[in-house]
Amino acid sequence: MFRTNFDSYSFEPTFGGHWLITGKKTALYASFEQSFFISPRHATVVEPGGGVNPGNVSFNNLRRIMVGVLAFPAQMRVEPFAGGGFAIMEALNIETSCATCAGPGDVATLQAAAEDAGTKAFFWWMGGIDIKQGRLALYGHYILTSAAASFLIQGTTHTIQGGLRYSLGSSKEGITDRQ
């Protein structure tokens, strides 16, 4: 869930994957997500001549790459977790329309300003729960990302995700493990 300085809150479908490298009570988390918008979202960027044309920037996809650390304090079948890290979010397919541009140079300047406002770095925090059955886990979590100045998306973003995880094996080898 997010909003821009032109559009109200938007809920868009997101697909992706993540890699969770677990230890005993902590894990490294890396993920890649892609949102496919149902319809383009709009934002407003001040035009080179100082004019303001509301909704003059549109984009129709959003990509997020995240890395961080999660803590799993309870080693049980139903296991809560929480953590945080860093993310890079990128608005894709950015297009501009310039009502007050005097020429191609102004159009290019507005496009460059919109593309600069289309990618930013953020902090994120996550909380969730795992329900484990052998190597399979059903999970659900909530992600909150911080706000960034001069980004096409205004304020914090909120994400609720869920799915299935499958453990490919242990991340540690014991001294007595046979190779």
PDB file of C-alpha atoms in Angstrom:
ATOM      1  CA  MET A   1       0.000   0.000   0.000  1.00  0.00           C
ATOM      2  CA  PHE A   2       1.411   3.394  -0.987  1.00  0.00           C
ATOM      3  CA  ARG A   3       0.400   6.845  -2.179  1.00  0.00           C
ATOM      4  CA  THR A   4       1.850   9.599  -4.345  1.00  0.00           C
ATOM      5  CA  ASN A   5       1.539  13.374  -4.125  1.00  0.00           C
ATOM      6  CA  PHE A   6      -1.248  13.140  -6.751  1.00  0.00           C
ATOM      7  CA  ASP A   7      -3.002   9.760  -6.292  1.00  0.00           C
ATOM      8  CA  SER A   8      -4.567   8.469  -3.088  1.00  0.00           C
ATOM      9  CA  TYR A   9      -3.623   5.143  -1.488  1.00  0.00           C
ATOM     10  CA  SER A  10      -3.071   2.266  -3.889  1.00  0.00           C
ATOM     11  CA  PHE A  11      -3.111  -1.504  -3.338  1.00  0.00           C
ATOM     12  CA  GLU A  12      -1.206  -3.380  -6.057  1.00  0.00           C
ATOM     13  CA  PRO A  13      -0.388  -7.088  -6.584  1.00  0.00           C
ATOM     14  CA  THR A  14       3.248  -7.961  -5.893  1.00  0.00           C
ATOM     15  CA  PHE A  15       5.201 -11.078  -6.840  1.00  0.00           C
ATOM     16  CA  GLY A  16       8.733 -12.109  -6.016  1.00  0.00           C
ATOM     17  CA  GLY A  17      10.933 -14.367  -3.999  1.00  0.00           C
ATOM     18  CA  HIS A  18      13.240 -14.328  -1.038  1.00  0.00           C
ATOM     19  CA  TRP A  19      16.192 -16.185   0.338  1.00  0.00           C
ATOM     20  CA  LEU A  20      16.345 -16.827   4.079  1.00  0.00           C
ATOM     21  CA  ILE A  21      19.701 -18.083   5.391  1.00  0.00           C
ATOM     22  CA  THR A  22      18.984 -19.224   8.924  1.00  0.00           C
ATOM     23  CA  GLY A  23      21.210 -19.824  11.912  1.00  0.00           C
ATOM     24  CA  LYS A  24      19.910 -20.811  15.341  1.00  0.00           C
ATOM     25  CA  LYS A  25      17.950 -17.666  16.242  1.00  0.00           C
ATOM     26  CA  THR A  26      18.845 -15.255  13.429  1.00  0.00           C
ATOM     27  CA  ALA A  27      18.644 -15.195   9.647  1.00  0.00           C
ATOM     28  CA  LEU A  28      19.933 -13.165   6.736  1.00  0.00           C
ATOM     29  CA  TYR A  29      17.101 -12.074   4.466  1.00  0.00           C
ATOM     30  CA  ALA A  30      17.340 -11.092   0.783  1.00  0.00           C
ATOM     31  CA  SER A  31      14.356 -10.512  -1.493  1.00  0.00           C
ATOM     32  CA  PHE A  32      13.298  -9.288  -4.911  1.00  0.00           C
ATOM     33  CA  GLU A  33       9.752  -8.085  -5.541  1.00  0.00           C
ATOM     34  CA  GLN A  34       7.910  -6.698  -8.551  1.00  0.00           C
ATOM     35  CA  SER A  35       4.552  -4.913  -8.394  1.00  0.00           C
ATOM     36  CA  PHE A  36       2.357  -5.014 -11.478  1.00  0.00           C
ATOM     37  CA  PHE A  37      -0.026  -2.073 -11.360  1.00  0.00           C
ATOM     38  CA  ILE A  38      -3.596  -2.502 -12.481  1.00  0.00           C
ATOM     39  CA  SER A  39      -3.474   1.042 -13.889  1.00  0.00           C
ATOM     40  CA  PRO A  40      -0.685   3.666 -14.007  1.00  0.00           C
ATOM     41  CA  ARG A  41      -0.045   5.794 -10.913  1.00  0.00           C
ATOM     42  CA  HIS A  42       0.595   9.512 -11.194  1.00  0.00           C
ATOM     43  CA  ALA A  43       2.773  11.991  -9.310  1.00  0.00           C
ATOM     44  CA  THR A  44       3.520  15.670  -9.734  1.00  0.00           C
ATOM     45  CA  VAL A  45       7.023  17.034 -10.419  1.00  0.00           C
ATOM     46  CA  VAL A  46       7.664  20.764 -10.853  1.00  0.00           C
ATOM     47  CA  GLU A  47       8.331  21.556 -14.515  1.00  0.00           C
ATOM     48  CA  PRO A  48      11.588  23.280 -15.606  1.00  0.00           C
ATOM     49  CA  GLY A  49       9.868  26.655 -16.082  1.00  0.00           C
ATOM     50  CA  GLY A  50       8.444  26.495 -12.531  1.00  0.00           C
ATOM     51  CA  GLY A  51       4.965  25.473 -13.640  1.00  0.00           C
ATOM     52  CA  VAL A  52       2.996  22.820 -11.788  1.00  0.00           C
ATOM     53  CA  ASN A  53       0.887  20.455 -13.887  1.00  0.00           C
ATOM     54  CA  PRO A  54      -0.784  18.020 -11.433  1.00  0.00           C
ATOM     55  CA  GLY A  55      -0.180  14.358 -12.321  1.00  0.00           C
ATOM     56  CA  ASN A  56       2.439  15.106 -14.990  1.00  0.00           C
ATOM     57  CA  VAL A  57       4.461  11.950 -14.177  1.00  0.00           C
ATOM     58  CA  SER A  58       3.121   8.406 -14.567  1.00  0.00           C
ATOM     59  CA  PHE A  59       4.643   5.006 -13.778  1.00  0.00           C
ATOM     60  CA  ASN A  60       3.122   1.545 -13.953  1.00  0.00           C
ATOM     61  CA  ASN A  61       5.397  -0.847 -12.053  1.00  0.00           C
ATOM     62  CA  LEU A  62       7.490  -0.838  -8.902  1.00  0.00           C
ATOM     63  CA  ARG A  63      10.516  -2.987  -8.067  1.00  0.00           C
ATOM     64  CA  ARG A  64      12.016  -3.535  -4.593  1.00  0.00           C
ATOM     65  CA  ILE A  65      15.255  -5.260  -3.550  1.00  0.00           C
ATOM     66  CA  MET A  66      15.742  -5.851   0.180  1.00  0.00           C
ATOM     67  CA  VAL A  67      18.498  -7.182   2.460  1.00  0.00           C
ATOM     68  CA  GLY A  68      18.457  -7.421   6.228  1.00  0.00           C
ATOM     69  CA  VAL A  69      18.569  -9.490   9.395  1.00  0.00           C
ATOM     70  CA  LEU A  70      15.685 -11.294  11.096  1.00  0.00           C
ATOM     71  CA  ALA A  71      15.506 -12.658  14.650  1.00  0.00           C
ATOM     72  CA  PHE A  72      13.629 -15.863  15.485  1.00  0.00           C
ATOM     73  CA  PRO A  73      13.541 -15.722  19.325  1.00  0.00           C
ATOM     74  CA  ALA A  74      11.310 -18.767  19.968  1.00  0.00           C
ATOM     75  CA  GLN A  75      12.437 -22.093  18.563  1.00  0.00           C
ATOM     76  CA  MET A  76       8.987 -23.671  18.264  1.00  0.00           C
ATOM     77  CA  ARG A  77       6.642 -25.008  15.591  1.00  0.00           C
ATOM     78  CA  VAL A  78       4.789 -21.667  15.545  1.00  0.00           C
ATOM     79  CA  GLU A  79       7.585 -19.132  15.509  1.00  0.00           C
ATOM     80  CA  PRO A  80       7.343 -15.315  15.573  1.00  0.00           C
ATOM     81  CA  PHE A  81      10.073 -13.267  13.906  1.00  0.00           C
ATOM     82  CA  ALA A  82      11.087  -9.630  13.495  1.00  0.00           C
ATOM     83  CA  GLY A  83      13.917  -7.676  11.928  1.00  0.00           C
ATOM     84  CA  GLY A  84      15.000  -4.891   9.658  1.00  0.00           C
ATOM     85  CA  GLY A  85      17.353  -3.842   6.923  1.00  0.00           C
ATOM     86  CA  PHE A  86      17.768  -1.762   3.785  1.00  0.00           C
ATOM     87  CA  ALA A  87      15.787  -1.628   0.546  1.00  0.00           C
ATOM     88  CA  ILE A  88      16.064  -0.003  -2.853  1.00  0.00           C
ATOM     89  CA  MET A  89      12.768   0.843  -4.547  1.00  0.00           C
ATOM     90  CA  GLU A  90      12.508   1.775  -8.208  1.00  0.00           C
ATOM     91  CA  ALA A  91       9.488   3.091 -10.099  1.00  0.00           C
ATOM     92  CA  LEU A  92       9.480   1.652 -13.629  1.00  0.00           C
ATOM     93  CA  ASN A  93       8.258   2.882 -17.010  1.00  0.00           C
ATOM     94  CA  ILE A  94       8.271   6.537 -15.977  1.00  0.00           C
ATOM     95  CA  GLU A  95       6.625   8.856 -18.498  1.00  0.00           C
ATOM     96  CA  THR A  96       6.172  12.631 -18.278  1.00  0.00           C
ATOM     97  CA  SER A  97       3.887  15.189 -19.871  1.00  0.00           C
ATOM     98  CA  CYS A  98       4.937  18.831 -19.876  1.00  0.00           C
ATOM     99  CA  ALA A  99       2.299  21.521 -20.414  1.00  0.00           C
ATOM    100  CA  THR A 100       4.633  24.514 -19.984  1.00  0.00           C
ATOM    101  CA  CYS A 101       7.813  23.189 -21.633  1.00  0.00           C
ATOM    102  CA  ALA A 102       9.325  25.615 -24.153  1.00  0.00           C
ATOM    103  CA  GLY A 103      11.179  22.961 -26.131  1.00  0.00           C
ATOM    104  CA  PRO A 104      12.790  19.502 -26.215  1.00  0.00           C
ATOM    105  CA  GLY A 105      15.403  20.573 -23.642  1.00  0.00           C
ATOM    106  CA  ASP A 106      12.713  21.289 -21.045  1.00  0.00           C
ATOM    107  CA  VAL A 107      11.001  17.965 -21.801  1.00  0.00           C
ATOM    108  CA  ALA A 108      14.322  16.123 -21.307  1.00  0.00           C
ATOM    109  CA  THR A 109      14.982  18.031 -18.063  1.00  0.00           C
ATOM    110  CA  LEU A 110      11.558  17.057 -16.684  1.00  0.00           C
ATOM    111  CA  GLN A 111      12.060  13.405 -17.708  1.00  0.00           C
ATOM    112  CA  ALA A 112      15.487  13.360 -15.985  1.00  0.00           C
ATOM    113  CA  ALA A 113      14.015  14.899 -12.808  1.00  0.00           C
ATOM    114  CA  ALA A 114      11.210  12.309 -12.774  1.00  0.00           C
ATOM    115  CA  GLU A 115      13.657   9.428 -13.276  1.00  0.00           C
ATOM    116  CA  ASP A 116      15.885  10.789 -10.478  1.00  0.00           C
ATOM    117  CA  ALA A 117      12.836  10.804  -8.186  1.00  0.00           C
ATOM    118  CA  GLY A 118      12.003   7.229  -9.252  1.00  0.00           C
ATOM    119  CA  THR A 119      14.708   5.367  -7.299  1.00  0.00           C
ATOM    120  CA  LYS A 120      15.531   5.720  -3.593  1.00  0.00           C
ATOM    121  CA  ALA A 121      16.979   3.724  -0.695  1.00  0.00           C
ATOM    122  CA  PHE A 122      14.987   2.995   2.468  1.00  0.00           C
ATOM    123  CA  PHE A 123      15.058   1.339   5.874  1.00  0.00           C
ATOM    124  CA  TRP A 124      12.529  -1.420   6.454  1.00  0.00           C
ATOM    125  CA  TRP A 125      11.116  -3.237   9.458  1.00  0.00           C
ATOM    126  CA  MET A 126       9.357  -6.598   9.382  1.00  0.00           C
ATOM    127  CA  GLY A 127       7.332  -8.705  11.797  1.00  0.00           C
ATOM    128  CA  GLY A 128       5.659 -12.008  11.145  1.00  0.00           C
ATOM    129  CA  ILE A 129       5.074 -15.630  11.990  1.00  0.00           C
ATOM    130  CA  ASP A 130       6.246 -19.007  10.635  1.00  0.00           C
ATOM    131  CA  ILE A 131       4.262 -22.215  11.078  1.00  0.00           C
ATOM    132  CA  LYS A 132       6.626 -25.127  10.434  1.00  0.00           C
ATOM    133  CA  GLN A 133       5.942 -28.697   9.418  1.00  0.00           C
ATOM    134  CA  GLY A 134       9.195 -30.499   8.647  1.00  0.00           C
ATOM    135  CA  ARG A 135      11.042 -28.607   5.897  1.00  0.00           C
ATOM    136  CA  LEU A 136       7.900 -26.736   4.844  1.00  0.00           C
ATOM    137  CA  ALA A 137       6.784 -23.498   6.521  1.00  0.00           C
ATOM    138  CA  LEU A 138       3.688 -21.390   6.048  1.00  0.00           C
ATOM    139  CA  TYR A 139       4.558 -17.742   6.713  1.00  0.00           C
ATOM    140  CA  GLY A 140       2.981 -14.347   6.873  1.00  0.00           C
ATOM    141  CA  HIS A 141       4.593 -10.997   7.568  1.00  0.00           C
ATOM    142  CA  TYR A 142       4.103  -7.234   7.565  1.00  0.00           C
ATOM    143  CA  ILE A 143       6.766  -4.882   6.134  1.00  0.00           C
ATOM    144  CA  LEU A 144       6.971  -1.152   6.824  1.00  0.00           C
ATOM    145  CA  THR A 145       9.418   0.970   4.806  1.00  0.00           C
ATOM    146  CA  SER A 146      10.536   4.453   5.770  1.00  0.00           C
ATOM    147  CA  ALA A 147       9.732   7.565   3.764  1.00  0.00           C
ATOM    148  CA  ALA A 148      12.248   9.290   1.465  1.00  0.00           C
ATOM    149  CA  ALA A 149      12.397  12.900   0.347  1.00  0.00           C
ATOM    150  CA  SER A 150      11.909  13.649  -3.359  1.00  0.00           C
ATOM    151  CA  PHE A 151      10.588  10.161  -4.188  1.00  0.00           C
ATOM    152  CA  LEU A 152       7.586   9.610  -6.464  1.00  0.00           C
ATOM    153  CA  ILE A 153       5.941   7.630  -3.650  1.00  0.00           C
ATOM    154  CA  GLN A 154       5.076   9.789  -0.634  1.00  0.00           C
ATOM    155  CA  GLY A 155       5.398   8.616   2.966  1.00  0.00           C
ATOM    156  CA  THR A 156       5.823   5.081   4.213  1.00  0.00           C
ATOM    157  CA  THR A 157       4.809   1.943   2.338  1.00  0.00           C
ATOM    158  CA  HIS A 158       2.993  -0.977   3.950  1.00  0.00           C
ATOM    159  CA  THR A 159       3.171  -4.555   2.670  1.00  0.00           C
ATOM    160  CA  ILE A 160       1.406  -7.708   3.855  1.00  0.00           C
ATOM    161  CA  GLN A 161       2.834 -10.906   2.380  1.00  0.00           C
ATOM    162  CA  GLY A 162       2.383 -14.613   2.852  1.00  0.00           C
ATOM    163  CA  GLY A 163       3.373 -17.877   1.282  1.00  0.00           C
ATOM    164  CA  LEU A 164       5.205 -21.171   1.626  1.00  0.00           C
ATOM    165  CA  ARG A 165       8.905 -21.662   2.335  1.00  0.00           C
ATOM    166  CA  TYR A 166      10.839 -24.842   1.732  1.00  0.00           C
ATOM    167  CA  SER A 167      14.119 -25.489   3.537  1.00  0.00           C
ATOM    168  CA  LEU A 168      16.857 -26.742   1.229  1.00  0.00           C
ATOM    169  CA  GLY A 169      18.978 -27.860   4.167  1.00  0.00           C
ATOM    170  CA  SER A 170      21.055 -26.687   7.071  1.00  0.00           C
ATOM    171  CA  SER A 171      23.316 -23.665   6.795  1.00  0.00           C
ATOM    172  CA  LYS A 172      25.820 -25.198   9.224  1.00  0.00           C
ATOM    173  CA  GLU A 173      27.943 -28.297   9.195  1.00  0.00           C
ATOM    174  CA  GLY A 174      28.910 -29.940  12.442  1.00  0.00           C
ATOM    175  CA  ILE A 175      32.389 -31.258  13.154  1.00  0.00           C
ATOM    176  CA  THR A 176      31.013 -34.795  13.306  1.00  0.00           C
ATOM    177  CA  ASP A 177      28.966 -34.564  10.101  1.00  0.00           C
ATOM    178  CA  ARG A 178      30.057 -37.055   7.460  1.00  0.00           C
ATOM    179  CA  GLN A 179      30.938 -35.564   4.100  1.00  0.00           C
TER     180      GLN A 179
END
